[in-house]
Amino acid sequence: MIRRARRRRVRRWIAALVLVALIPAGVSYERALVYPGNASFVVRTVEWVRDHGGGPLVDIAENVYYGLKAPPNTAPAAGALPTAAAPAAAAPA
């Protein structure tokens, strides 16, 4: 019975140390999510992972995603493409 209690106490200490060690990463991730801008949750998460050494993991995930959902090999119809706005004329001085 004493061994079981001791083992449980050791597990609690390990869990507490892991949680304390993850606080800086959690704060960094939270800052990345609340940074001003129009980027979505997914984009901010991917960029945060990439910026913190997870580039190879993101590359693998992107390769799998685009392997499953490859874009079409044909060009879009001409009517489906946006048109560029004409440049505004300069005001006479």
PDB file of N, CA and C in Angstrom:
ATOM      1  N   MET A   1       0.814  -1.195   0.000  1.00  0.00           N
ATOM      2  CA  MET A   1       0.000   0.000   0.000  1.00  0.00           C
ATOM      3  C   MET A   1       0.860   1.263   0.000  1.00  0.00           C
ATOM      4  N   ILE A   2       1.970   1.201   0.722  1.00  0.00           N
ATOM      5  CA  ILE A   2       2.854   2.364   0.782  1.00  0.00           C
ATOM      6  C   ILE A   2       3.475   2.620  -0.585  1.00  0.00           C
ATOM      7  N   ARG A   3       3.827   1.543  -1.295  1.00  0.00           N
ATOM      8  CA  ARG A   3       4.413   1.707  -2.626  1.00  0.00           C
ATOM      9  C   ARG A   3       3.446   2.412  -3.562  1.00  0.00           C
ATOM     10  N   ARG A   4       2.181   2.023  -3.493  1.00  0.00           N
ATOM     11  CA  ARG A   4       1.176   2.613  -4.368  1.00  0.00           C
ATOM     12  C   ARG A   4       1.017   4.106  -4.085  1.00  0.00           C
ATOM     13  N   ALA A   5       1.002   4.482  -2.818  1.00  0.00           N
ATOM     14  CA  ALA A   5       0.871   5.894  -2.449  1.00  0.00           C
ATOM     15  C   ALA A   5       2.092   6.685  -2.912  1.00  0.00           C
ATOM     16  N   ARG A   6       3.251   6.077  -2.765  1.00  0.00           N
ATOM     17  CA  ARG A   6       4.475   6.773  -3.182  1.00  0.00           C
ATOM     18  C   ARG A   6       4.503   6.946  -4.705  1.00  0.00           C
ATOM     19  N   ARG A   7       4.105   5.898  -5.416  1.00  0.00           N
ATOM     20  CA  ARG A   7       4.068   5.957  -6.874  1.00  0.00           C
ATOM     21  C   ARG A   7       3.089   7.049  -7.341  1.00  0.00           C
ATOM     22  N   ARG A   8       1.957   7.133  -6.672  1.00  0.00           N
ATOM     23  CA  ARG A   8       0.964   8.140  -7.014  1.00  0.00           C
ATOM     24  C   ARG A   8       1.517   9.550  -6.768  1.00  0.00           C
ATOM     25  N   ARG A   9       2.239   9.727  -5.678  1.00  0.00           N
ATOM     26  CA  ARG A   9       2.829  11.026  -5.355  1.00  0.00           C
ATOM     27  C   ARG A   9       3.878  11.421  -6.401  1.00  0.00           C
ATOM     28  N   VAL A  10       4.686  10.453  -6.813  1.00  0.00           N
ATOM     29  CA  VAL A  10       5.706  10.720  -7.833  1.00  0.00           C
ATOM     30  C   VAL A  10       5.037  11.116  -9.148  1.00  0.00           C
ATOM     31  N   ARG A  11       3.977  10.419  -9.523  1.00  0.00           N
ATOM     32  CA  ARG A  11       3.258  10.756 -10.758  1.00  0.00           C
ATOM     33  C   ARG A  11       2.685  12.160 -10.694  1.00  0.00           C
ATOM     34  N   ARG A  12       2.156  12.549  -9.545  1.00  0.00           N
ATOM     35  CA  ARG A  12       1.615  13.905  -9.397  1.00  0.00           C
ATOM     36  C   ARG A  12       2.709  14.952  -9.556  1.00  0.00           C
ATOM     37  N   TRP A  13       3.870  14.694  -8.961  1.00  0.00           N
ATOM     38  CA  TRP A  13       4.975  15.647  -9.094  1.00  0.00           C
ATOM     39  C   TRP A  13       5.436  15.756 -10.546  1.00  0.00           C
ATOM     40  N   ILE A  14       5.515  14.649 -11.231  1.00  0.00           N
ATOM     41  CA  ILE A  14       5.919  14.672 -12.638  1.00  0.00           C
ATOM     42  C   ILE A  14       4.901  15.442 -13.460  1.00  0.00           C
ATOM     43  N   ALA A  15       3.623  15.198 -13.220  1.00  0.00           N
ATOM     44  CA  ALA A  15       2.574  15.920 -13.946  1.00  0.00           C
ATOM     45  C   ALA A  15       2.651  17.415 -13.663  1.00  0.00           C
ATOM     46  N   ALA A  16       2.892  17.783 -12.413  1.00  0.00           N
ATOM     47  CA  ALA A  16       2.999  19.197 -12.054  1.00  0.00           C
ATOM     48  C   ALA A  16       4.199  19.838 -12.740  1.00  0.00           C
ATOM     49  N   LEU A  17       5.331  19.151 -12.787  1.00  0.00           N
ATOM     50  CA  LEU A  17       6.521  19.691 -13.441  1.00  0.00           C
ATOM     51  C   LEU A  17       6.305  19.852 -14.943  1.00  0.00           C
ATOM     52  N   VAL A  18       5.621  18.904 -15.564  1.00  0.00           N
ATOM     53  CA  VAL A  18       5.330  19.005 -16.997  1.00  0.00           C
ATOM     54  C   VAL A  18       4.432  20.208 -17.261  1.00  0.00           C
ATOM     55  N   LEU A  19       3.417  20.394 -16.447  1.00  0.00           N
ATOM     56  CA  LEU A  19       2.521  21.544 -16.620  1.00  0.00           C
ATOM     57  C   LEU A  19       3.267  22.863 -16.464  1.00  0.00           C
ATOM     58  N   VAL A  20       4.131  22.956 -15.476  1.00  0.00           N
ATOM     59  CA  VAL A  20       4.911  24.179 -15.266  1.00  0.00           C
ATOM     60  C   VAL A  20       5.841  24.418 -16.458  1.00  0.00           C
ATOM     61  N   ALA A  21       6.414  23.350 -16.996  1.00  0.00           N
ATOM     62  CA  ALA A  21       7.319  23.498 -18.138  1.00  0.00           C
ATOM     63  C   ALA A  21       6.569  23.935 -19.393  1.00  0.00           C
ATOM     64  N   LEU A  22       5.287  23.621 -19.496  1.00  0.00           N
ATOM     65  CA  LEU A  22       4.510  23.991 -20.677  1.00  0.00           C
ATOM     66  C   LEU A  22       3.917  25.400 -20.612  1.00  0.00           C
ATOM     67  N   ILE A  23       4.030  26.073 -19.492  1.00  0.00           N
ATOM     68  CA  ILE A  23       3.471  27.413 -19.357  1.00  0.00           C
ATOM     69  C   ILE A  23       4.072  28.383 -20.379  1.00  0.00           C
ATOM     70  N   PRO A  24       5.396  28.455 -20.561  1.00  0.00           N
ATOM     71  CA  PRO A  24       5.928  29.400 -21.557  1.00  0.00           C
ATOM     72  C   PRO A  24       5.420  29.128 -22.976  1.00  0.00           C
ATOM     73  N   ALA A  25       5.303  27.867 -23.353  1.00  0.00           N
ATOM     74  CA  ALA A  25       4.781  27.544 -24.682  1.00  0.00           C
ATOM     75  C   ALA A  25       3.326  27.962 -24.799  1.00  0.00           C
ATOM     76  N   GLY A  26       2.547  27.759 -23.758  1.00  0.00           N
ATOM     77  CA  GLY A  26       1.142  28.155 -23.774  1.00  0.00           C
ATOM     78  C   GLY A  26       0.978  29.653 -23.886  1.00  0.00           C
ATOM     79  N   VAL A  27       1.812  30.403 -23.180  1.00  0.00           N
ATOM     80  CA  VAL A  27       1.751  31.865 -23.264  1.00  0.00           C
ATOM     81  C   VAL A  27       2.136  32.324 -24.662  1.00  0.00           C
ATOM     82  N   SER A  28       3.162  31.732 -25.232  1.00  0.00           N
ATOM     83  CA  SER A  28       3.588  32.083 -26.586  1.00  0.00           C
ATOM     84  C   SER A  28       2.488  31.795 -27.602  1.00  0.00           C
ATOM     85  N   TYR A  29       1.856  30.644 -27.482  1.00  0.00           N
ATOM     86  CA  TYR A  29       0.778  30.264 -28.398  1.00  0.00           C
ATOM     87  C   TYR A  29      -0.413  31.211 -28.252  1.00  0.00           C
ATOM     88  N   GLU A  30      -0.742  31.561 -27.025  1.00  0.00           N
ATOM     89  CA  GLU A  30      -1.854  32.483 -26.793  1.00  0.00           C
ATOM     90  C   GLU A  30      -1.563  33.839 -27.415  1.00  0.00           C
ATOM     91  N   ARG A  31      -0.345  34.311 -27.307  1.00  0.00           N
ATOM     92  CA  ARG A  31       0.023  35.595 -27.922  1.00  0.00           C
ATOM     93  C   ARG A  31      -0.077  35.531 -29.439  1.00  0.00           C
ATOM     94  N   ALA A  32       0.286  34.397 -30.004  1.00  0.00           N
ATOM     95  CA  ALA A  32       0.194  34.243 -31.455  1.00  0.00           C
ATOM     96  C   ALA A  32      -1.267  34.267 -31.902  1.00  0.00           C
ATOM     97  N   LEU A  33      -2.157  33.718 -31.106  1.00  0.00           N
ATOM     98  CA  LEU A  33      -3.566  33.674 -31.490  1.00  0.00           C
ATOM     99  C   LEU A  33      -4.258  35.025 -31.360  1.00  0.00           C
ATOM    100  N   VAL A  34      -3.865  35.848 -30.401  1.00  0.00           N
ATOM    101  CA  VAL A  34      -4.540  37.131 -30.200  1.00  0.00           C
ATOM    102  C   VAL A  34      -3.843  38.287 -30.913  1.00  0.00           C
ATOM    103  N   TYR A  35      -2.774  38.011 -31.653  1.00  0.00           N
ATOM    104  CA  TYR A  35      -2.082  39.059 -32.393  1.00  0.00           C
ATOM    105  C   TYR A  35      -3.044  39.685 -33.405  1.00  0.00           C
ATOM    106  N   PRO A  36      -3.031  41.014 -33.561  1.00  0.00           N
ATOM    107  CA  PRO A  36      -3.964  41.655 -34.485  1.00  0.00           C
ATOM    108  C   PRO A  36      -3.774  41.183 -35.927  1.00  0.00           C
ATOM    109  N   GLY A  37      -4.857  41.116 -36.645  1.00  0.00           N
ATOM    110  CA  GLY A  37      -4.805  40.717 -38.046  1.00  0.00           C
ATOM    111  C   GLY A  37      -6.015  39.903 -38.435  1.00  0.00           C
ATOM    112  N   ASN A  38      -6.073  39.524 -39.706  1.00  0.00           N
ATOM    113  CA  ASN A  38      -7.226  38.806 -40.231  1.00  0.00           C
ATOM    114  C   ASN A  38      -6.986  37.311 -40.389  1.00  0.00           C
ATOM    115  N   ALA A  39      -5.843  36.822 -39.994  1.00  0.00           N
ATOM    116  CA  ALA A  39      -5.530  35.400 -40.188  1.00  0.00           C
ATOM    117  C   ALA A  39      -6.445  34.536 -39.323  1.00  0.00           C
ATOM    118  N   SER A  40      -6.797  33.372 -39.857  1.00  0.00           N
ATOM    119  CA  SER A  40      -7.672  32.460 -39.130  1.00  0.00           C
ATOM    120  C   SER A  40      -6.896  31.715 -38.040  1.00  0.00           C
ATOM    121  N   PHE A  41      -7.660  31.002 -37.212  1.00  0.00           N
ATOM    122  CA  PHE A  41      -7.083  30.189 -36.144  1.00  0.00           C
ATOM    123  C   PHE A  41      -6.100  29.169 -36.703  1.00  0.00           C
ATOM    124  N   VAL A  42      -6.481  28.519 -37.806  1.00  0.00           N
ATOM    125  CA  VAL A  42      -5.644  27.475 -38.404  1.00  0.00           C
ATOM    126  C   VAL A  42      -4.347  28.072 -38.926  1.00  0.00           C
ATOM    127  N   VAL A  43      -4.436  29.189 -39.621  1.00  0.00           N
ATOM    128  CA  VAL A  43      -3.239  29.825 -40.178  1.00  0.00           C
ATOM    129  C   VAL A  43      -2.298  30.255 -39.058  1.00  0.00           C
ATOM    130  N   ARG A  44      -2.844  30.860 -38.022  1.00  0.00           N
ATOM    131  CA  ARG A  44      -1.994  31.296 -36.901  1.00  0.00           C
ATOM    132  C   ARG A  44      -1.349  30.107 -36.198  1.00  0.00           C
ATOM    133  N   THR A  45      -2.103  29.022 -36.052  1.00  0.00           N
ATOM    134  CA  THR A  45      -1.549  27.830 -35.407  1.00  0.00           C
ATOM    135  C   THR A  45      -0.427  27.233 -36.238  1.00  0.00           C
ATOM    136  N   VAL A  46      -0.636  27.116 -37.543  1.00  0.00           N
ATOM    137  CA  VAL A  46       0.391  26.556 -38.421  1.00  0.00           C
ATOM    138  C   VAL A  46       1.638  27.432 -38.399  1.00  0.00           C
ATOM    139  N   GLU A  47       1.463  28.737 -38.468  1.00  0.00           N
ATOM    140  CA  GLU A  47       2.625  29.628 -38.441  1.00  0.00           C
ATOM    141  C   GLU A  47       3.355  29.555 -37.100  1.00  0.00           C
ATOM    142  N   TRP A  48       2.603  29.422 -36.002  1.00  0.00           N
ATOM    143  CA  TRP A  48       3.244  29.305 -34.696  1.00  0.00           C
ATOM    144  C   TRP A  48       4.054  28.012 -34.606  1.00  0.00           C
ATOM    145  N   VAL A  49       3.481  26.919 -35.080  1.00  0.00           N
ATOM    146  CA  VAL A  49       4.205  25.643 -35.063  1.00  0.00           C
ATOM    147  C   VAL A  49       5.458  25.735 -35.926  1.00  0.00           C
ATOM    148  N   ARG A  50       5.328  26.336 -37.110  1.00  0.00           N
ATOM    149  CA  ARG A  50       6.469  26.477 -38.014  1.00  0.00           C
ATOM    150  C   ARG A  50       7.559  27.346 -37.389  1.00  0.00           C
ATOM    151  N   ASP A  51       7.158  28.438 -36.739  1.00  0.00           N
ATOM    152  CA  ASP A  51       8.131  29.346 -36.118  1.00  0.00           C
ATOM    153  C   ASP A  51       8.841  28.732 -34.909  1.00  0.00           C
ATOM    154  N   HIS A  52       8.271  27.703 -34.324  1.00  0.00           N
ATOM    155  CA  HIS A  52       8.856  27.090 -33.134  1.00  0.00           C
ATOM    156  C   HIS A  52       9.456  25.719 -33.418  1.00  0.00           C
ATOM    157  N   GLY A  53       9.972  25.553 -34.630  1.00  0.00           N
ATOM    158  CA  GLY A  53      10.714  24.346 -34.959  1.00  0.00           C
ATOM    159  C   GLY A  53       9.883  23.213 -35.518  1.00  0.00           C
ATOM    160  N   GLY A  54       8.613  23.454 -35.795  1.00  0.00           N
ATOM    161  CA  GLY A  54       7.763  22.390 -36.304  1.00  0.00           C
ATOM    162  C   GLY A  54       7.596  22.413 -37.803  1.00  0.00           C
ATOM    163  N   GLY A  55       8.520  23.061 -38.507  1.00  0.00           N
ATOM    164  CA  GLY A  55       8.437  23.151 -39.963  1.00  0.00           C
ATOM    165  C   GLY A  55       8.323  21.800 -40.652  1.00  0.00           C
ATOM    166  N   PRO A  56       9.159  20.817 -40.300  1.00  0.00           N
ATOM    167  CA  PRO A  56       9.029  19.507 -40.950  1.00  0.00           C
ATOM    168  C   PRO A  56       7.669  18.851 -40.700  1.00  0.00           C
ATOM    169  N   LEU A  57       7.131  19.026 -39.515  1.00  0.00           N
ATOM    170  CA  LEU A  57       5.804  18.469 -39.211  1.00  0.00           C
ATOM    171  C   LEU A  57       4.725  19.139 -40.063  1.00  0.00           C
ATOM    172  N   VAL A  58       4.810  20.456 -40.209  1.00  0.00           N
ATOM    173  CA  VAL A  58       3.850  21.191 -41.043  1.00  0.00           C
ATOM    174  C   VAL A  58       3.998  20.768 -42.502  1.00  0.00           C
ATOM    175  N   ASP A  59       5.223  20.592 -42.961  1.00  0.00           N
ATOM    176  CA  ASP A  59       5.445  20.161 -44.343  1.00  0.00           C
ATOM    177  C   ASP A  59       4.809  18.803 -44.608  1.00  0.00           C
ATOM    178  N   ILE A  60       4.961  17.874 -43.677  1.00  0.00           N
ATOM    179  CA  ILE A  60       4.357  16.545 -43.834  1.00  0.00           C
ATOM    180  C   ILE A  60       2.836  16.666 -43.882  1.00  0.00           C
ATOM    181  N   ALA A  61       2.270  17.458 -42.972  1.00  0.00           N
ATOM    182  CA  ALA A  61       0.812  17.625 -42.940  1.00  0.00           C
ATOM    183  C   ALA A  61       0.307  18.251 -44.242  1.00  0.00           C
ATOM    184  N   GLU A  62       1.021  19.251 -44.763  1.00  0.00           N
ATOM    185  CA  GLU A  62       0.610  19.883 -46.021  1.00  0.00           C
ATOM    186  C   GLU A  62       0.718  18.909 -47.185  1.00  0.00           C
ATOM    187  N   ASN A  63       1.773  18.109 -47.221  1.00  0.00           N
ATOM    188  CA  ASN A  63       1.921  17.133 -48.301  1.00  0.00           C
ATOM    189  C   ASN A  63       0.800  16.103 -48.272  1.00  0.00           C
ATOM    190  N   VAL A  64       0.427  15.651 -47.087  1.00  0.00           N
ATOM    191  CA  VAL A  64      -0.673  14.689 -46.972  1.00  0.00           C
ATOM    192  C   VAL A  64      -1.974  15.346 -47.410  1.00  0.00           C
ATOM    193  N   TYR A  65      -2.226  16.561 -46.953  1.00  0.00           N
ATOM    194  CA  TYR A  65      -3.474  17.258 -47.295  1.00  0.00           C
ATOM    195  C   TYR A  65      -3.591  17.466 -48.800  1.00  0.00           C
ATOM    196  N   TYR A  66      -2.535  17.998 -49.415  1.00  0.00           N
ATOM    197  CA  TYR A  66      -2.600  18.259 -50.856  1.00  0.00           C
ATOM    198  C   TYR A  66      -2.535  16.972 -51.674  1.00  0.00           C
ATOM    199  N   GLY A  67      -2.024  15.910 -51.089  1.00  0.00           N
ATOM    200  CA  GLY A  67      -2.081  14.617 -51.761  1.00  0.00           C
ATOM    201  C   GLY A  67      -3.501  14.081 -51.809  1.00  0.00           C
ATOM    202  N   LEU A  68      -4.272  14.356 -50.760  1.00  0.00           N
ATOM    203  CA  LEU A  68      -5.666  13.906 -50.707  1.00  0.00           C
ATOM    204  C   LEU A  68      -6.605  14.849 -51.452  1.00  0.00           C
ATOM    205  N   LYS A  69      -6.293  16.136 -51.448  1.00  0.00           N
ATOM    206  CA  LYS A  69      -7.159  17.137 -52.073  1.00  0.00           C
ATOM    207  C   LYS A  69      -6.341  17.965 -53.058  1.00  0.00           C
ATOM    208  N   ALA A  70      -5.890  17.325 -54.105  1.00  0.00           N
ATOM    209  CA  ALA A  70      -5.057  18.004 -55.094  1.00  0.00           C
ATOM    210  C   ALA A  70      -5.893  19.010 -55.884  1.00  0.00           C
ATOM    211  N   PRO A  71      -5.312  20.164 -56.202  1.00  0.00           N
ATOM    212  CA  PRO A  71      -6.033  21.130 -57.024  1.00  0.00           C
ATOM    213  C   PRO A  71      -6.190  20.583 -58.446  1.00  0.00           C
ATOM    214  N   PRO A  72      -7.182  21.069 -59.190  1.00  0.00           N
ATOM    215  CA  PRO A  72      -7.384  20.555 -60.551  1.00  0.00           C
ATOM    216  C   PRO A  72      -6.206  20.913 -61.458  1.00  0.00           C
ATOM    217  N   ASN A  73      -5.985  20.075 -62.468  1.00  0.00           N
ATOM    218  CA  ASN A  73      -4.877  20.299 -63.406  1.00  0.00           C
ATOM    219  C   ASN A  73      -5.253  21.238 -64.547  1.00  0.00           C
ATOM    220  N   THR A  74      -6.504  21.635 -64.619  1.00  0.00           N
ATOM    221  CA  THR A  74      -6.947  22.508 -65.707  1.00  0.00           C
ATOM    222  C   THR A  74      -6.992  23.948 -65.244  1.00  0.00           C
ATOM    223  N   ALA A  75      -6.859  24.850 -66.194  1.00  0.00           N
ATOM    224  CA  ALA A  75      -6.934  26.273 -65.892  1.00  0.00           C
ATOM    225  C   ALA A  75      -8.394  26.665 -65.663  1.00  0.00           C
ATOM    226  N   PRO A  76      -8.643  27.639 -64.798  1.00  0.00           N
ATOM    227  CA  PRO A  76     -10.020  28.078 -64.590  1.00  0.00           C
ATOM    228  C   PRO A  76     -10.547  28.813 -65.816  1.00  0.00           C
ATOM    229  N   ALA A  77     -11.851  28.864 -65.947  1.00  0.00           N
ATOM    230  CA  ALA A  77     -12.475  29.586 -67.066  1.00  0.00           C
ATOM    231  C   ALA A  77     -12.135  31.067 -66.952  1.00  0.00           C
ATOM    232  N   ALA A  78     -12.072  31.728 -68.081  1.00  0.00           N
ATOM    233  CA  ALA A  78     -11.695  33.148 -68.093  1.00  0.00           C
ATOM    234  C   ALA A  78     -12.676  33.999 -67.289  1.00  0.00           C
ATOM    235  N   GLY A  79     -13.950  33.644 -67.281  1.00  0.00           N
ATOM    236  CA  GLY A  79     -14.940  34.416 -66.532  1.00  0.00           C
ATOM    237  C   GLY A  79     -14.824  34.225 -65.033  1.00  0.00           C
ATOM    238  N   ALA A  80     -14.147  33.180 -64.591  1.00  0.00           N
ATOM    239  CA  ALA A  80     -14.019  32.911 -63.163  1.00  0.00           C
ATOM    240  C   ALA A  80     -12.882  33.703 -62.522  1.00  0.00           C
ATOM    241  N   LEU A  81     -12.011  34.271 -63.326  1.00  0.00           N
ATOM    242  CA  LEU A  81     -10.877  35.015 -62.790  1.00  0.00           C
ATOM    243  C   LEU A  81     -11.273  36.458 -62.487  1.00  0.00           C
ATOM    244  N   PRO A  82     -10.750  37.025 -61.417  1.00  0.00           N
ATOM    245  CA  PRO A  82     -11.052  38.431 -61.112  1.00  0.00           C
ATOM    246  C   PRO A  82     -10.342  39.348 -62.094  1.00  0.00           C
ATOM    247  N   THR A  83     -10.909  40.506 -62.294  1.00  0.00           N
ATOM    248  CA  THR A  83     -10.285  41.493 -63.183  1.00  0.00           C
ATOM    249  C   THR A  83      -9.593  42.539 -62.340  1.00  0.00           C
ATOM    250  N   ALA A  84      -8.514  43.072 -62.867  1.00  0.00           N
ATOM    251  CA  ALA A  84      -7.775  44.103 -62.169  1.00  0.00           C
ATOM    252  C   ALA A  84      -8.473  45.441 -62.369  1.00  0.00           C
ATOM    253  N   ALA A  85      -8.494  46.236 -61.337  1.00  0.00           N
ATOM    254  CA  ALA A  85      -9.095  47.566 -61.424  1.00  0.00           C
ATOM    255  C   ALA A  85      -8.157  48.480 -62.202  1.00  0.00           C
ATOM    256  N   ALA A  86      -8.718  49.366 -62.992  1.00  0.00           N
ATOM    257  CA  ALA A  86      -7.922  50.322 -63.759  1.00  0.00           C
ATOM    258  C   ALA A  86      -7.290  51.312 -62.789  1.00  0.00           C
ATOM    259  N   PRO A  87      -6.045  51.714 -63.040  1.00  0.00           N
ATOM    260  CA  PRO A  87      -5.409  52.686 -62.135  1.00  0.00           C
ATOM    261  C   PRO A  87      -6.140  54.023 -62.183  1.00  0.00           C
ATOM    262  N   ALA A  88      -6.225  54.662 -61.055  1.00  0.00           N
ATOM    263  CA  ALA A  88      -6.902  55.958 -60.979  1.00  0.00           C
ATOM    264  C   ALA A  88      -6.060  57.018 -61.673  1.00  0.00           C
ATOM    265  N   ALA A  89      -6.747  57.925 -62.362  1.00  0.00           N
ATOM    266  CA  ALA A  89      -6.047  59.015 -63.055  1.00  0.00           C
ATOM    267  C   ALA A  89      -5.509  60.008 -62.032  1.00  0.00           C
ATOM    268  N   ALA A  90      -4.332  60.514 -62.302  1.00  0.00           N
ATOM    269  CA  ALA A  90      -3.731  61.479 -61.389  1.00  0.00           C
ATOM    270  C   ALA A  90      -4.474  62.800 -61.494  1.00  0.00           C
ATOM    271  N   ALA A  91      -4.666  63.432 -60.383  1.00  0.00           N
ATOM    272  CA  ALA A  91      -5.350  64.736 -60.344  1.00  0.00           C
ATOM    273  C   ALA A  91      -4.421  65.807 -60.908  1.00  0.00           C
ATOM    274  N   PRO A  92      -4.947  66.726 -61.723  1.00  0.00           N
ATOM    275  CA  PRO A  92      -4.107  67.805 -62.254  1.00  0.00           C
ATOM    276  C   PRO A  92      -3.601  68.707 -61.141  1.00  0.00           C
ATOM    277  N   ALA A  93      -2.378  69.123 -61.296  1.00  0.00           N
ATOM    278  CA  ALA A  93      -1.780  69.973 -60.260  1.00  0.00           C
ATOM    279  C   ALA A  93      -1.925  71.422 -60.561  1.00  0.00           C
TER     280      ALA A  93
END
